[in-house]
Each structure stands twice: as structure tokens, then as C-alpha cells.
Coordinates of C-alpha atoms (C1' of nucleotides) in Angstrom, one line a residue:
Chain A
M25 CA 36.6 -2.7 -1.0
S26 CA 33.1 -1.9 -1.9
E27 CA 31.4 -5.3 -1.6
P28 CA 27.7 -4.8 -1.2
I29 CA 27.8 -6.4 2.2
E30 CA 30.5 -4.1 3.4
Q31 CA 28.5 -1.1 2.2
L32 CA 25.7 -2.5 4.2
E33 CA 27.7 -2.8 7.3
Q34 CA 29.1 0.7 6.9
T35 CA 25.7 2.2 6.6
L36 CA 24.5 0.3 9.6
K37 CA 27.5 1.2 11.7
K38 CA 27.3 4.8 10.8
N39 CA 23.9 4.9 12.4
S40 CA 24.8 2.7 15.4
F41 CA 23.2 -0.5 14.2
S42 CA 25.0 -3.7 13.9
L43 CA 25.2 -6.2 11.0
T44 CA 23.6 -9.2 12.5
A45 CA 22.9 -12.6 11.0
A46 CA 19.2 -11.9 10.5
R47 CA 20.0 -8.6 8.7
R48 CA 22.6 -10.3 6.6
T49 CA 20.2 -13.0 5.5
V50 CA 17.5 -10.5 4.6
F51 CA 20.0 -8.4 2.6
L52 CA 21.3 -11.5 0.7
A53 CA 17.7 -12.5 0.0
L54 CA 17.1 -9.2 -1.6
Q55 CA 20.3 -9.2 -3.6
G56 CA 20.1 -10.2 -7.2
H57 CA 16.4 -10.6 -7.4
E58 CA 13.6 -8.8 -9.0
P59 CA 11.5 -6.7 -6.7
Q60 CA 9.7 -9.2 -4.5
S61 CA 6.7 -9.2 -2.2
M62 CA 7.1 -9.4 1.6
H63 CA 5.8 -12.9 1.3
D64 CA 8.4 -13.9 -1.2
L65 CA 11.0 -12.5 1.0
V66 CA 9.8 -14.4 4.1
V67 CA 9.9 -17.6 2.0
R68 CA 13.3 -16.9 0.6
C69 CA 14.8 -16.2 4.1
G70 CA 13.6 -19.6 5.2
N71 CA 13.1 -20.7 8.8
G72 CA 16.2 -19.1 10.0
V73 CA 14.7 -15.7 10.3
D74 CA 11.4 -14.9 12.0
R75 CA 8.7 -13.0 10.0
A76 CA 8.7 -10.3 12.6
S77 CA 12.4 -9.7 12.3
I78 CA 12.1 -9.5 8.5
Y79 CA 9.5 -6.8 8.9
R80 CA 11.7 -5.0 11.4
T81 CA 14.7 -5.3 9.2
I82 CA 12.9 -4.0 6.1
A83 CA 11.5 -1.0 8.1
L84 CA 15.1 -0.2 9.2
F85 CA 16.6 -0.7 5.7
E86 CA 14.0 1.5 4.2
R87 CA 14.8 4.3 6.6
L88 CA 18.4 3.9 5.9
G89 CA 17.8 4.1 2.2
I90 CA 19.0 0.5 1.6
V91 CA 15.6 -0.8 0.5
Q92 CA 12.7 0.8 -1.2
R93 CA 9.2 -0.3 -1.8
L94 CA 7.6 0.0 -5.2
Q95 CA 3.9 0.4 -5.6
M96 CA 2.6 -2.0 -8.2
G97 CA -1.1 -1.2 -8.6
W98 CA -2.5 -2.3 -5.2
K99 CA 0.4 -4.2 -3.9
Y100 CA 4.0 -3.3 -3.2
K101 CA 7.3 -5.0 -3.7
L102 CA 10.7 -4.6 -2.2
E103 CA 14.1 -4.2 -3.7
L104 CA 17.5 -2.9 -2.9
T105 CA 18.1 0.7 -3.9
G106 CA 20.8 1.4 -6.5
S107 CA 21.0 -2.2 -7.7
F108 CA 20.6 -3.3 -11.3
V109 CA 18.2 -1.6 -13.6
H110 CA 15.3 0.0 -11.9
H111 CA 11.7 -0.1 -13.1
H112 CA 10.4 2.7 -10.9
H113 CA 8.3 4.2 -13.6
H114 CA 5.4 2.3 -14.8
L115 CA 2.0 2.5 -16.3
S116 CA -0.7 0.6 -14.3
C117 CA -3.9 -0.4 -15.9
V118 CA -6.8 0.2 -13.5
N119 CA -9.0 -2.4 -15.3
C120 CA -6.9 -5.5 -15.9
G121 CA -4.0 -4.7 -13.5
K122 CA -1.4 -5.0 -16.1
I123 CA 1.9 -3.2 -15.3
I124 CA 3.9 -1.7 -18.2
A125 CA 7.5 -0.6 -17.4
L126 CA 8.6 2.8 -18.8
P127 CA 12.2 3.3 -19.9
E128 CA 14.5 5.6 -17.9
D129 CA 14.0 9.2 -19.0
D130 CA 16.7 11.8 -18.5
V131 CA 14.4 14.7 -19.0
L132 CA 12.2 13.4 -16.2
E133 CA 15.0 12.5 -13.9
A134 CA 16.6 15.9 -14.2
R135 CA 13.3 17.6 -13.4
L136 CA 12.8 15.6 -10.3
H137 CA 16.2 16.5 -9.0
T138 CA 15.4 20.2 -9.5
L139 CA 12.1 19.9 -7.7
A140 CA 13.6 18.1 -4.7
A141 CA 16.4 20.5 -4.4
A142 CA 14.0 23.4 -4.3
K143 CA 12.7 22.0 -1.0
R144 CA 16.2 21.2 0.3
F145 CA 15.2 17.6 0.2
Q146 CA 17.8 14.9 -0.1
P147 CA 16.4 12.4 -2.5
Q148 CA 17.2 8.7 -2.1
D149 CA 14.9 7.3 -4.8
H150 CA 11.6 8.0 -6.3
Q151 CA 8.8 6.3 -8.2
L152 CA 6.2 7.3 -10.7
E153 CA 3.0 5.5 -11.4
I154 CA 0.7 6.5 -14.3
R155 CA -2.7 4.9 -14.0
G156 CA -5.2 4.6 -16.7
L157 CA -6.3 2.1 -19.4
C158 CA -3.9 0.0 -21.4
V159 CA -4.5 -0.5 -25.2
D160 CA -6.4 -3.7 -24.7
C161 CA -8.8 -2.3 -22.1
Q162 CA -9.5 0.9 -24.2
L163 CA -11.2 -1.2 -26.8
G164 CA -14.0 -3.0 -25.0
T165 CA -17.0 -0.9 -24.4
S166 CA -18.1 -4.0 -22.6
R167 CA -18.4 -4.5 -18.9
L168 CA -15.3 -4.5 -16.9
A169 CA -13.7 -7.7 -15.8
S170 CA -15.3 -9.4 -12.9
L171 CA -15.5 -7.7 -9.5
Chain B
M74 CA -26.3 19.4 -17.1
S75 CA -23.0 18.3 -15.8
E76 CA -23.6 17.9 -12.1
P77 CA -21.0 15.7 -10.6
I78 CA -23.6 13.2 -9.6
E79 CA -24.9 13.0 -13.2
Q80 CA -21.4 12.5 -14.5
L81 CA -21.1 9.7 -12.1
E82 CA -24.3 8.1 -13.2
Q83 CA -23.3 8.4 -16.9
T84 CA -20.0 6.7 -16.2
L85 CA -21.6 3.9 -14.4
K86 CA -24.4 3.4 -17.0
K87 CA -21.9 3.4 -19.8
N88 CA -20.4 0.4 -18.2
S89 CA -23.6 -1.4 -17.2
F90 CA -23.5 -0.5 -13.6
S91 CA -26.3 1.3 -11.8
L92 CA -26.2 4.3 -9.5
T93 CA -27.4 2.8 -6.2
A94 CA -28.0 4.4 -2.9
A95 CA -24.7 3.0 -1.5
R96 CA -22.7 4.3 -4.4
R97 CA -24.2 7.7 -4.2
T98 CA -23.4 7.9 -0.5
V99 CA -19.8 6.9 -1.1
F100 CA -19.5 9.4 -3.9
L101 CA -20.9 12.2 -1.8
A102 CA -18.7 11.3 1.1
L103 CA -15.7 11.7 -1.2
Q104 CA -16.9 15.0 -2.7
G105 CA -15.5 18.2 -1.4
H106 CA -13.0 16.6 1.0
E107 CA -9.3 16.3 1.2
P108 CA -7.9 12.9 0.3
Q109 CA -9.1 10.6 3.1
S110 CA -8.3 7.1 4.4
M111 CA -10.6 4.2 4.0
H112 CA -11.4 4.4 7.7
D113 CA -12.4 8.1 7.4
L114 CA -14.6 7.2 4.5
V115 CA -16.3 4.4 6.4
V116 CA -17.0 6.8 9.3
R117 CA -18.2 9.5 7.0
C118 CA -20.6 7.2 5.2
G119 CA -22.1 6.3 8.6
N120 CA -24.2 3.2 9.4
G121 CA -26.2 3.4 6.3
V122 CA -23.5 1.7 4.2
D123 CA -21.7 -1.5 5.1
R124 CA -17.9 -1.5 5.2
A125 CA -17.8 -4.3 2.6
S126 CA -19.9 -2.3 0.2
I127 CA -17.6 0.7 0.6
Y128 CA -14.6 -1.4 -0.3
R129 CA -16.5 -2.8 -3.3
T130 CA -17.6 0.6 -4.4
I131 CA -14.1 2.1 -4.2
A132 CA -12.7 -0.8 -6.1
L133 CA -15.3 -0.2 -8.8
F134 CA -14.8 3.6 -8.8
E135 CA -11.1 3.2 -9.1
R136 CA -11.4 1.0 -12.1
L137 CA -13.8 3.4 -13.7
G138 CA -11.3 6.3 -13.1
I139 CA -13.7 8.0 -10.7
V140 CA -11.5 7.6 -7.7
Q141 CA -7.8 7.3 -7.2
R142 CA -5.6 6.3 -4.3
L143 CA -2.6 8.3 -3.3
Q144 CA 0.3 6.7 -1.7
M145 CA 1.4 8.7 1.3
G146 CA 4.5 6.9 2.6
W147 CA 3.2 3.6 3.9
K148 CA -0.5 4.4 3.8
Y149 CA -2.8 5.5 1.1
K150 CA -5.7 7.9 0.8
L151 CA -8.6 8.2 -1.5
E152 CA -10.0 11.1 -3.5
L153 CA -12.2 11.8 -6.5
T154 CA -10.2 12.3 -9.7
G155 CA -10.2 15.7 -11.3
S156 CA -11.4 17.5 -8.2
F157 CA -9.8 20.6 -6.8
V158 CA -6.0 21.0 -6.6
H159 CA -4.2 17.7 -6.6
H160 CA -1.2 17.0 -4.5
H161 CA -0.1 13.9 -6.3
H162 CA 3.5 14.8 -6.2
H163 CA 5.2 14.8 -2.9
L164 CA 8.4 14.3 -1.1
S165 CA 8.3 11.6 1.6
C166 CA 10.8 11.5 4.4
V167 CA 11.8 7.9 5.1
N168 CA 12.9 8.8 8.6
C169 CA 10.3 10.9 10.2
G170 CA 7.5 10.2 7.8
K171 CA 6.8 13.8 6.9
I172 CA 5.1 14.5 3.6
I173 CA 5.9 17.6 1.7
A174 CA 3.7 18.5 -1.3
L175 CA 5.3 19.6 -4.5
P176 CA 3.7 22.3 -6.7
E177 CA 2.3 21.3 -10.1
D178 CA 5.0 21.4 -12.7
D179 CA 4.2 21.8 -16.4
V180 CA 7.5 20.4 -17.6
L181 CA 6.9 17.3 -15.6
E182 CA 3.3 16.9 -16.7
A183 CA 4.1 17.3 -20.4
R184 CA 6.8 14.7 -20.1
L185 CA 4.5 12.2 -18.6
H186 CA 1.9 12.6 -21.3
T187 CA 4.6 12.0 -23.9
L188 CA 5.8 8.8 -22.1
A189 CA 2.3 7.4 -21.8
A190 CA 1.4 8.2 -25.4
A191 CA 4.5 6.2 -26.5
K192 CA 2.9 3.1 -25.1
R193 CA -0.6 4.0 -26.4
F194 CA -1.7 4.2 -22.8
Q195 CA -4.7 6.3 -21.9
P196 CA -3.7 8.1 -18.7
Q197 CA -6.3 8.9 -16.1
D198 CA -4.1 10.2 -13.4
H199 CA -0.6 9.7 -12.0
Q200 CA 1.4 10.2 -8.9
L201 CA 5.0 10.8 -8.1
E202 CA 6.7 10.1 -4.8
I203 CA 10.3 11.1 -4.1
R204 CA 11.6 9.5 -1.0
G205 CA 14.6 10.6 1.0
L206 CA 15.5 12.8 4.0
C207 CA 13.9 16.1 4.8
V208 CA 16.0 19.0 5.9
D209 CA 15.5 18.3 9.6
C210 CA 16.5 14.6 9.3
Q211 CA 19.5 15.4 7.3
L212 CA 21.1 17.1 10.3
G213 CA 21.3 14.5 13.0
T214 CA 24.2 12.1 12.6
S215 CA 22.5 10.5 15.5
R216 CA 20.6 7.4 15.6
L217 CA 17.3 7.3 13.8
A218 CA 14.0 7.8 15.5
S219 CA 12.7 4.9 17.5
L220 CA 11.9 1.6 15.8
Chain C
dA66 C1' 28.2 -4.7 31.5
dT67 C1' 24.9 -2.5 28.7
dA68 C1' 22.2 -1.7 24.8
dT69 C1' 20.5 -3.8 20.9
dT70 C1' 18.2 -7.4 18.4
dT71 C1' 15.6 -11.7 17.9
dG72 C1' 12.0 -15.3 18.2
dC73 C1' 7.8 -16.5 19.8
dA74 C1' 3.2 -16.0 20.3
dA75 C1' -0.6 -13.2 20.4
dA76 C1' -3.1 -9.2 19.3
dG77 C1' -4.6 -5.9 15.8
dG78 C1' -6.0 -4.0 11.6
dC79 C1' -7.5 -4.0 7.2
dT80 C1' -9.7 -6.2 3.4
dT81 C1' -12.1 -9.9 1.2
dT82 C1' -15.7 -13.5 0.6
dG83 C1' -19.9 -16.5 0.7
dC84 C1' -24.5 -16.2 0.7
dA85 C1' -29.3 -15.0 1.3
dA86 C1' -32.1 -11.0 0.9
dC87 C1' -32.9 -6.9 -1.8
dC88 C1' -33.0 -3.5 -5.5
dC89 C1' -32.8 -1.8 -10.1
dC90 C1' -33.8 -2.2 -15.2
Chain D
dG88 C1' -38.1 -12.0 -13.7
dG89 C1' -33.2 -11.9 -13.6
dG90 C1' -29.0 -10.1 -13.1
dG91 C1' -26.6 -6.7 -10.4
dT92 C1' -25.9 -5.2 -5.3
dT93 C1' -25.9 -5.1 -0.5
dG94 C1' -25.6 -6.4 4.4
dC95 C1' -24.0 -9.5 7.6
dA96 C1' -20.8 -12.3 9.6
dA97 C1' -16.9 -14.8 9.3
dA98 C1' -12.6 -15.8 7.4
dG99 C1' -8.1 -14.4 5.6
dC100 C1' -4.5 -12.1 5.1
dC101 C1' -0.7 -8.8 6.5
dT102 C1' 1.7 -6.4 10.0
dT103 C1' 2.7 -5.0 14.6
dT104 C1' 3.8 -5.6 19.6
dG105 C1' 5.3 -7.3 24.3
dC106 C1' 8.6 -9.6 26.5
dA107 C1' 12.2 -12.8 27.9
dA108 C1' 16.2 -14.9 26.0
dA109 C1' 20.2 -14.3 23.0
dT110 C1' 23.6 -11.4 20.9
dA111 C1' 26.7 -7.5 19.9
dT112 C1' 29.9 -3.8 21.3

DNA sequence: ATATTTGCAAAGGCTTTGCAACCCC
DNA sequence: GGGGTTGCAAAGCCTTTGCAAATAT
């Protein structure tokens, strides 16, 4: 069967890593949640798993293409790849920090595949961030929000 | 005239900020250089400008659309917007960390403009990162590089 | 048995902040 | 003069690392 956890184990085994309790906990903490910060994840995993192990696990998952980090303005968040609807494309206001999600766009996706293929690159995921001013911040000629 | 420095001053003035010695130094340190890390920048500015001021200046410049940060895998680099050829689009290997630049692509650029416009967003710059495995890392069925 | 993985604790790095002194308009 | 800025020093994250104990194959 293709239970997410089994897929995880397969991916790990294929690369000579084992599915340990800590890794399972991290995986479950990621599953079914919106992209979360490292801090959220540490809290969600509870006292059972050490912070260092979570960092190590995320680093490993990321390299195996199980997890991806999304840049949200200055910070980043983590989520499982290929799960639910992705919001990898967003507009980020450099003034107020607002994040606006963009809908999936086939034209865009197709182009990205073409570009990666041209370099013989095997894409796992991607993310696009357009920075600028949101409607609200375009108006004020006033001073920017506090430093 | 439109000397870069004058443009800088205009942009600052327009938002009620002044062109101070520290800001000028940071601006000049950014000018004519490849995207650099915060650390590079601190070094390049020398002892004349405090680290904290550089951070504050970059934060300000970024919000004014003078500077942008490029995500390079896990790290980021800084560069002036609109200067020389941009490498905002790249492939990033999740295993070995290699960064491969993508050439500018008109189809892509046009699409981005369309998407931003749909949200009445005023784009300043953008960046795209496609993560996956580079040719070299696709080969080995072996264990990934050291943790 | 052997190699991998974890927890703990400490070190490291990067970034932010409070505040008094200083500079610009 | 008065608000905007800076330097300094210290505090605050966030992340990484060494190592012995625990665990997986």
C-alpha cells in the first residue's frame, strides 16, 4: 500500500537510512499541517524528540526530497513535499510583510520543467517569490512603517 | 543627472530618510559587486560602520526596493536591485548544495508580470528557485554525502 | 557485531535591541 | 531644536557540533 509512512520508510531504506522513532515523530508532526516554522515543529514534536535531532532530521528529509522549506519574506517554513495544495508561489510585500498566495499556473509550471530539463536537472519542487508593494502600501506616500 | 548615488538620495528623501555617511558607505559597498553575504558586506564596509547599522541599513534599503536578498540554498546574499545581469533564477541541488544559474527567460518574466498584476501588486523584483538533484547527484544510488 | 542515530550540553553564528551620543534638516 | 541615526555592548535567537549512550540491521 502507499500509506505516507510507508513511502517514507521506502525512501529512507533506499538510501540506507532507517525509520526511527524520532524520524517518525517529525514526519507525523509535519503531516496534515500548514507550512510551519522550525519552532512550531519543535513544540509539536514535544519533549520526546530533541531539538538537535529535529534539525538533523529536517536536513536529511530535505535532501531526500521529503521536506521543503518555503521562503516567506525573511523567514522560512517547512512542509512535506507533494502533500495537499501548495502555496509555493507568492507575492511578498517588502514594506508591511504581507504574504499573498498566487494560484497554481500551468503556463508557469510547464516553463519551469522545460528550464530544468535543459540543464539535465531533476526537479523535486520549486518556489517563486515576487517582492514588491501590495495595494495598501502603494498608496501611502508617507513614511514606511516603523523600523 | 542620474548617478546611482543621486537616485539613492532621491529615493530616501522621498520617504523622509536622509542620505547619511553610513548609508552611503553601505551603498557603495554593494555597488559593482556580485551578490554578497552579510558578512562580506560588513568586512567591505570596514571599521567605519557598525555591524548593527549595516543590518538596519539593509533592512531599510530592502523595504525601499534598493536592495534585494537572493536565497541561495540555505543562505542568502545581497545585491542592489536593477544592477547588472541578475541571476535570480537558479537550480539548487538539495544533496551537494550546488547552485546552477538559469538564463533569463522572457516567457517566464512575462507570466510573472501577469500574475502580479492580477493582484494589483507592484513588483520590484522576484526570484525563482528550483530544488532537486543535479546531474552528478542523480547517478549515485549510494548513500548521500555526509550529514 | 557494526554502523547509524539520539540526547545532552555547550559552543557558534547571526541578528536584534536599548540607550546615550551624534548628525541632519 | 528636534527627530532621525549611529555606535557600542549586551542580549536573543537559531542552528550546529562533539561525544557517549542507545538503537537498528
